[in-house]
Short mmCIF file of C-alpha atoms (C1' of nucleotides) in Angstrom, two decimals:
data_model
loop_
_atom_site.label_atom_id
_atom_site.label_comp_id
_atom_site.label_asym_id
_atom_site.label_seq_id
_atom_site.Cartn_x
_atom_site.Cartn_y
_atom_site.Cartn_z
CA MET A 284 -195.52 -16.05 51.30
CA LYS A 285 -197.65 -18.02 53.22
CA THR A 286 -197.57 -16.37 56.77
CA ASN A 287 -198.63 -13.29 54.98
CA ILE A 288 -201.52 -16.05 53.74
CA ASN A 289 -202.46 -16.92 57.12
CA LYS A 290 -202.40 -13.34 58.64
CA LEU A 291 -204.50 -12.71 56.01
CA LYS A 292 -206.84 -16.32 56.81
CA GLU A 293 -206.79 -14.68 60.19
CA LYS A 294 -207.60 -11.28 59.84
CA ILE A 295 -210.74 -12.24 57.57
CA THR A 296 -212.19 -15.48 59.42
CA SER A 297 -211.61 -12.75 62.63
CA LYS A 298 -214.39 -10.50 61.40
CA GLY A 299 -217.02 -13.42 60.64
CA MET A 300 -215.83 -13.39 57.46
CA LYS A 301 -215.03 -16.40 54.75
CA PHE A 302 -211.88 -17.22 53.37
CA THR A 303 -212.13 -17.73 49.78
CA HIS A 304 -210.18 -18.49 46.92
CA GLN A 305 -211.40 -15.19 45.19
CA ARG A 306 -210.46 -13.45 48.22
CA LEU A 307 -207.25 -14.91 48.29
CA VAL A 308 -206.22 -13.76 45.19
CA ILE A 309 -207.29 -10.35 44.82
CA TYR A 310 -205.80 -9.53 48.04
CA ARG A 311 -202.30 -11.35 46.43
CA SER A 312 -202.64 -8.65 43.52
CA LEU A 313 -202.08 -6.55 45.18
CA CYS A 314 -199.71 -7.13 47.63
CA ASP A 315 -197.57 -7.39 44.73
CA SER A 316 -198.54 -4.50 42.73
CA LYS A 317 -196.67 -1.20 44.22
CA ASP A 318 -199.15 0.94 42.16
CA HIS A 319 -202.26 1.19 43.98
CA PRO A 320 -204.24 -0.70 41.64
CA THR A 321 -207.73 0.37 40.99
CA ALA A 322 -210.95 -2.72 41.05
CA ASP A 323 -210.65 -2.71 37.53
CA MET A 324 -206.77 -2.98 37.62
CA VAL A 325 -206.70 -5.77 39.91
CA TYR A 326 -209.73 -7.50 37.88
CA ASN A 327 -207.54 -7.03 34.97
CA GLN A 328 -204.59 -8.89 36.60
CA ILE A 329 -205.90 -11.68 38.27
CA THR A 330 -208.14 -12.36 34.99
CA GLU A 331 -205.67 -13.67 33.45
CA GLU A 332 -204.78 -16.51 36.02
CA ASN A 333 -208.05 -16.65 37.11
CA PRO A 334 -210.31 -15.84 34.09
CA SER A 335 -213.52 -17.03 36.64
CA ILE A 336 -213.26 -14.26 38.92
CA SER A 337 -216.28 -11.64 38.16
CA LYS A 338 -215.45 -7.83 38.11
CA GLY A 339 -218.33 -7.77 40.66
CA THR A 340 -216.73 -9.61 43.21
CA VAL A 341 -213.82 -7.70 42.51
CA TYR A 342 -215.40 -4.68 43.66
CA LYS A 343 -217.33 -5.75 46.66
CA THR A 344 -214.23 -7.88 48.37
CA LEU A 345 -212.04 -5.18 48.17
CA GLU A 346 -214.84 -2.94 49.87
CA SER A 347 -215.27 -5.50 52.08
CA PHE A 348 -211.34 -5.53 53.21
CA VAL A 349 -211.78 -1.68 53.50
CA ASN A 350 -214.21 -2.10 56.06
CA ALA A 351 -211.98 -5.49 57.51
CA GLY A 352 -209.56 -2.71 58.19
CA ILE A 353 -207.06 -4.25 55.31
CA LEU A 354 -206.90 -2.01 52.66
CA GLN A 355 -207.24 1.66 52.58
CA LYS A 356 -209.32 2.89 49.72
CA PHE A 357 -208.47 6.92 48.48
CA ARG A 358 -209.64 8.80 46.05
CA ASP A 359 -207.05 9.92 42.65
CA ASP A 360 -207.09 12.96 40.52
CA MET A 361 -209.10 11.02 37.67
CA GLY A 362 -211.89 9.77 40.38
CA LEU A 363 -210.97 7.04 40.47
CA MET A 364 -210.90 4.62 43.42
CA ARG A 365 -207.62 3.75 44.38
CA PHE A 366 -206.50 0.30 47.28
CA ASP A 367 -203.39 0.04 49.36
CA PRO A 368 -202.67 -2.87 51.32
CA VAL A 369 -200.22 -0.49 53.53
CA MET A 370 -202.60 0.25 56.43
CA ASP A 371 -200.80 3.18 58.79
CA THR A 372 -201.17 6.64 57.75
CA HIS A 373 -198.62 7.33 55.22
CA SER A 374 -199.13 10.66 51.59
CA HIS A 375 -198.59 10.17 48.15
CA LEU A 376 -196.69 10.81 45.01
CA TYR A 377 -198.45 11.45 41.84
CA CYS A 378 -196.62 11.28 39.46
CA ASN A 379 -197.81 14.01 36.58
CA GLU A 380 -196.15 12.47 33.62
CA SER A 381 -196.48 8.80 34.35
CA SER A 382 -199.83 8.94 36.37
CA ASN A 383 -197.86 6.96 38.82
CA ILE A 384 -198.99 6.93 42.99
CA ARG A 385 -196.03 6.32 45.65
CA ASP A 386 -195.84 6.07 49.03
CA TYR A 387 -194.42 8.32 51.35
CA LYS A 388 -193.98 8.33 54.62
CA ASN A 389 -192.32 10.79 56.55
CA PRO A 390 -192.96 10.90 60.48
CA ASP A 391 -191.34 14.64 61.00
CA LEU A 392 -193.32 16.22 58.60
CA GLU A 393 -196.63 14.56 60.19
CA GLN A 394 -195.16 15.71 63.25
CA LEU A 395 -195.04 19.23 61.79
CA LEU A 396 -198.75 19.40 60.59
CA ASN A 397 -200.22 17.87 63.95
CA ASN A 398 -197.81 21.05 65.65
CA PHE A 399 -199.17 23.51 63.05
CA PHE A 400 -203.07 22.48 63.60
CA LYS A 401 -202.45 22.56 67.26
CA GLU A 402 -201.00 25.72 67.53
CA ASN A 403 -203.09 27.08 64.39
CA GLN A 404 -206.73 26.58 65.38
CA ILE A 405 -209.52 27.56 62.77
CA GLU A 406 -211.71 29.26 63.86
CA GLY A 407 -215.02 27.09 63.67
CA PHE A 408 -213.36 24.29 62.66
CA GLU A 409 -212.16 20.74 64.47
CA VAL A 410 -208.90 19.62 62.50
CA GLU A 411 -209.44 15.44 62.48
CA GLU A 412 -207.57 14.44 59.98
CA VAL A 413 -205.04 15.92 57.51
CA SER A 414 -203.27 13.92 54.93
CA LEU A 415 -201.45 15.49 51.97
CA VAL A 416 -201.04 15.56 48.22
CA ILE A 417 -198.08 15.87 46.70
CA LYS A 418 -197.60 16.20 43.46
CA GLY A 419 -194.56 15.98 40.65
CA LYS A 420 -192.55 13.89 38.38
CA SER A 421 -190.54 11.08 39.48
CA LYS A 422 -187.02 10.44 38.10
CA MET B 1139 -221.39 43.81 41.27
CA LYS B 1140 -221.32 45.19 37.84
CA THR B 1141 -217.10 45.13 38.03
CA ASN B 1142 -216.90 41.52 38.27
CA ILE B 1143 -219.57 41.04 34.87
CA ASN B 1144 -217.00 43.53 32.81
CA LYS B 1145 -214.22 41.76 34.67
CA LEU B 1146 -214.94 38.34 34.05
CA LYS B 1147 -216.31 39.74 29.85
CA GLU B 1148 -212.96 40.44 29.70
CA LYS B 1149 -211.20 37.25 30.88
CA ILE B 1150 -213.49 35.35 28.42
CA THR B 1151 -212.82 37.42 25.65
CA SER B 1152 -209.66 38.11 26.20
CA LYS B 1153 -209.35 34.35 25.33
CA GLY B 1154 -210.81 34.72 22.15
CA MET B 1155 -214.17 33.03 23.59
CA LYS B 1156 -217.76 34.45 23.30
CA PHE B 1157 -219.68 36.15 26.42
CA THR B 1158 -222.96 34.59 26.37
CA HIS B 1159 -226.28 34.89 28.62
CA GLN B 1160 -225.48 31.52 29.54
CA ARG B 1161 -221.49 32.35 30.36
CA LEU B 1162 -222.60 34.89 32.63
CA VAL B 1163 -225.73 33.46 34.68
CA ILE B 1164 -223.11 29.64 35.06
CA TYR B 1165 -220.40 32.02 36.97
CA ARG B 1166 -222.25 34.60 38.59
CA SER B 1167 -223.88 30.96 39.89
CA LEU B 1168 -220.39 29.76 41.34
CA CYS B 1169 -219.83 33.13 42.68
CA ASP B 1170 -222.99 33.05 45.24
CA SER B 1171 -222.39 30.07 46.63
CA LYS B 1172 -219.77 29.07 48.45
CA ASP B 1173 -219.62 25.54 48.81
CA HIS B 1174 -217.82 24.24 45.84
CA PRO B 1175 -220.20 23.44 43.78
CA THR B 1176 -220.38 20.86 41.21
CA ALA B 1177 -221.48 21.14 37.95
CA ASP B 1178 -225.08 19.55 38.56
CA MET B 1179 -225.13 21.93 41.60
CA VAL B 1180 -224.32 24.86 39.36
CA TYR B 1181 -227.14 23.22 36.57
CA ASN B 1182 -230.10 22.34 39.10
CA GLN B 1183 -229.46 26.18 40.95
CA ILE B 1184 -229.44 27.98 37.47
CA THR B 1185 -232.18 26.35 36.51
CA GLU B 1186 -234.69 27.86 38.48
CA GLU B 1187 -234.76 31.10 36.43
CA ASN B 1188 -232.54 29.86 33.39
CA PRO B 1189 -234.83 26.63 32.51
CA SER B 1190 -233.72 26.23 28.85
CA ILE B 1191 -229.83 26.15 30.05
CA SER B 1192 -229.15 22.57 29.55
CA LYS B 1193 -226.62 20.27 31.18
CA GLY B 1194 -224.18 19.87 28.96
CA THR B 1195 -223.49 23.32 28.44
CA VAL B 1196 -222.65 23.75 31.93
CA TYR B 1197 -220.03 21.19 32.14
CA LYS B 1198 -218.76 22.55 29.02
CA THR B 1199 -218.81 25.95 30.23
CA LEU B 1200 -217.23 24.44 33.61
CA GLU B 1201 -214.26 22.93 31.71
CA SER B 1202 -213.55 26.50 29.55
CA PHE B 1203 -213.62 28.56 32.08
CA VAL B 1204 -210.55 25.95 33.59
CA ASN B 1205 -208.98 26.28 30.42
CA ALA B 1206 -209.43 29.83 30.81
CA GLY B 1207 -207.86 30.33 33.95
CA ILE B 1208 -211.77 31.78 34.95
CA LEU B 1209 -212.26 28.39 37.25
CA GLN B 1210 -210.15 26.28 39.61
CA LYS B 1211 -211.49 22.29 39.31
CA PHE B 1212 -210.12 19.51 41.99
CA ARG B 1213 -212.26 15.73 43.33
CA ASP B 1214 -214.22 15.60 46.06
CA ASP B 1215 -213.31 12.43 48.71
CA MET B 1216 -216.81 10.75 46.46
CA GLY B 1217 -214.80 11.86 43.15
CA LEU B 1218 -217.12 14.96 41.87
CA MET B 1219 -215.60 17.36 40.60
CA ARG B 1220 -215.72 20.98 42.31
CA PHE B 1221 -215.69 24.54 40.32
CA ASP B 1222 -213.59 27.14 42.44
CA PRO B 1223 -213.86 30.62 41.50
CA VAL B 1224 -210.64 31.51 44.08
CA MET B 1225 -208.34 31.16 42.22
CA ASP B 1226 -205.13 31.69 44.64
CA THR B 1227 -203.83 28.49 45.98
CA HIS B 1228 -205.59 27.66 48.86
CA SER B 1229 -206.42 24.22 50.78
CA HIS B 1230 -209.84 23.38 51.45
CA LEU B 1231 -211.79 21.59 55.01
CA TYR B 1232 -213.82 18.91 54.00
CA CYS B 1233 -216.64 18.32 56.71
CA ASN B 1234 -217.37 15.33 57.72
CA GLU B 1235 -220.69 15.14 59.27
CA SER B 1236 -222.52 18.00 56.44
CA SER B 1237 -219.82 17.16 53.65
CA ASN B 1238 -219.71 20.80 53.00
CA ILE B 1239 -216.53 22.81 51.68
CA ARG B 1240 -214.34 25.51 52.98
CA ASP B 1241 -212.03 27.39 52.00
CA TYR B 1242 -208.36 27.33 54.20
CA LYS B 1243 -205.61 29.84 53.38
CA ASN B 1244 -202.64 29.96 55.63
CA PRO B 1245 -199.71 31.59 54.40
CA ASP B 1246 -197.34 30.44 57.04
CA LEU B 1247 -198.45 26.88 56.47
CA GLU B 1248 -197.59 27.32 52.69
CA GLN B 1249 -193.65 28.63 53.86
CA LEU B 1250 -193.76 25.59 56.61
CA LEU B 1251 -194.74 23.18 53.73
CA ASN B 1252 -192.27 24.62 50.87
CA ASN B 1253 -189.00 24.36 53.24
CA PHE B 1254 -190.07 21.40 54.19
CA PHE B 1255 -190.25 19.93 51.02
CA LYS B 1256 -187.57 22.17 50.12
CA GLU B 1257 -184.75 20.88 53.52
CA ASN B 1258 -186.49 17.17 52.75
CA GLN B 1259 -185.51 15.78 48.97
CA ILE B 1260 -187.71 13.32 48.18
CA GLU B 1261 -185.13 10.24 46.10
CA GLY B 1262 -186.13 10.09 43.12
CA PHE B 1263 -189.31 12.35 42.93
CA GLU B 1264 -189.20 16.23 42.36
CA VAL B 1265 -192.12 18.42 43.76
CA GLU B 1266 -194.19 20.34 42.11
CA GLU B 1267 -196.73 21.12 43.87
CA VAL B 1268 -198.16 20.61 47.65
CA SER B 1269 -202.15 19.93 48.68
CA LEU B 1270 -203.78 19.87 52.08
CA VAL B 1271 -206.84 17.36 53.02
CA ILE B 1272 -208.22 18.70 55.80
CA LYS B 1273 -210.99 16.90 57.79
CA GLY B 1274 -213.08 17.19 60.63
CA LYS B 1275 -216.00 19.39 61.10
CA SER B 1276 -216.99 22.03 61.41
CA LYS B 1277 -218.94 23.91 64.34
"C1'" DC C 510 -227.49 -27.25 57.01
"C1'" DT C 511 -227.07 -22.52 56.18
"C1'" DA C 512 -225.11 -18.24 56.26
"C1'" DT C 513 -222.12 -15.79 53.39
"C1'" DC C 514 -220.20 -15.32 49.20
"C1'" DT C 515 -219.98 -15.41 44.10
"C1'" DG C 516 -221.48 -14.57 38.95
"C1'" DC C 517 -223.63 -12.34 36.44
"C1'" DA C 518 -226.64 -8.88 33.80
"C1'" DA C 519 -228.79 -4.81 34.31
"C1'" DA C 520 -229.08 0.37 36.70
"C1'" DC C 521 -227.35 3.69 38.25
"C1'" DA C 522 -224.70 8.76 38.91
"C1'" DG C 523 -221.62 11.62 36.65
"C1'" DT C 524 -219.81 13.35 32.82
"C1'" DT C 525 -218.21 13.45 27.59
"C1'" DT C 526 -219.19 13.82 22.48
"C1'" DG C 527 -221.61 14.03 18.30
"C1'" DC C 528 -224.50 17.23 15.89
"C1'" DA C 529 -227.84 20.50 13.57
"C1'" DT C 530 -229.10 25.22 15.29
"C1'" DT C 531 -228.85 29.20 17.26
"C1'" DC C 532 -226.33 33.21 18.68
"C1'" DC C 533 -222.35 36.09 19.31
"C1'" DA C 534 -218.23 39.77 17.25
"C1'" DT D 96 -221.24 36.19 7.59
"C1'" DG D 97 -218.09 32.51 9.74
"C1'" DG D 98 -217.11 30.25 14.02
"C1'" DA D 99 -218.13 29.48 18.16
"C1'" DA D 100 -221.93 28.71 21.66
"C1'" DT D 101 -225.70 26.08 22.90
"C1'" DG D 102 -229.07 22.07 23.60
"C1'" DC D 103 -230.14 17.88 23.09
"C1'" DA D 104 -229.60 13.10 23.36
"C1'" DA D 105 -226.67 8.96 23.09
"C1'" DA D 106 -223.07 6.86 24.45
"C1'" DC D 107 -219.24 5.45 28.06
"C1'" DT D 108 -217.30 4.67 32.58
"C1'" DG D 109 -216.45 3.39 36.82
"C1'" DT D 110 -219.53 2.12 40.45
"C1'" DT D 111 -223.10 -0.66 42.96
"C1'" DT D 112 -227.09 -3.37 43.01
"C1'" DG D 113 -229.72 -7.60 43.00
"C1'" DC D 114 -231.33 -12.43 42.84
"C1'" DA D 115 -230.53 -16.74 41.80
"C1'" DG D 116 -227.18 -20.69 42.55
"C1'" DA D 117 -222.36 -22.47 44.92
"C1'" DT D 118 -219.81 -22.50 48.25
"C1'" DA D 119 -216.76 -22.94 53.23
"C1'" DG D 120 -217.33 -23.76 58.29
#
DNA sequence: CTATCTGCAAACAGTTTGCATTCCA
DNA sequence: TGGAATGCAAACTGTTTGCAGATAG
């Protein structure tokens, strides 16, 4: 746990950014939650123990984390921005019933897709990045 | 052209909905544009020739078209709702430079993904629908 | 000390909603 | 004529912005 904090501090300060209480709290909230929360969810979660952190700060902090390569962000079906502390490329499983979003990583699948687009060039388009949206239900 | 209008009229009326001038104009605009427009884009486009159609009507009409199975909708990276008159399953090509969105359909790819998820069950998750987000640049 | 970060509130964009009026069937 | 569709404006939600004051390094 301490290690993670030190790593975070290093990541932050190495980018010339300042290490603040707010940033620590926000980052920890993201790591604790497995649900790829929105800025608003993070705000509601941390506000219980840290009532003085403002919503604007949460938005700005999450954005700087993304810029610093500490978080990834993506849009969900509702158009909400989701934040993800897992930085390597992976897909997401969207549960149609609970609207939960789980991580899914499969190197074979990545390989399969890379090969496919290497072999099947698209007329007038150069593929740079392919990601999967997997919908279904968790059981 | 006439044929399409009659087909549209049939689709609309067969659902117990009314066939109006606004709905015709909105549907035609979508078919003419190849760019998967947002409601706002449709509004701006039709408003040149039909200044009296209101924005609210465009939103409501697009939504009823989706419910009636006349259009598909999906979210883009910016969180905007996009509308698509092509109803069979297909992927989209997102151009990172122009932010254009093109259609991409490849039965082999669909087959490949279906097979993959048939053979690779995901622990605790039942896949219902898989779609691809393909980013790159058009050339 | 000073550049960055924070908190607050106002602004913004896309979309939805409510309701009186209009219009298709 | 009756029920659905329209137009308009107000409301709503998620997010961004501007700025004065606070704070890390």
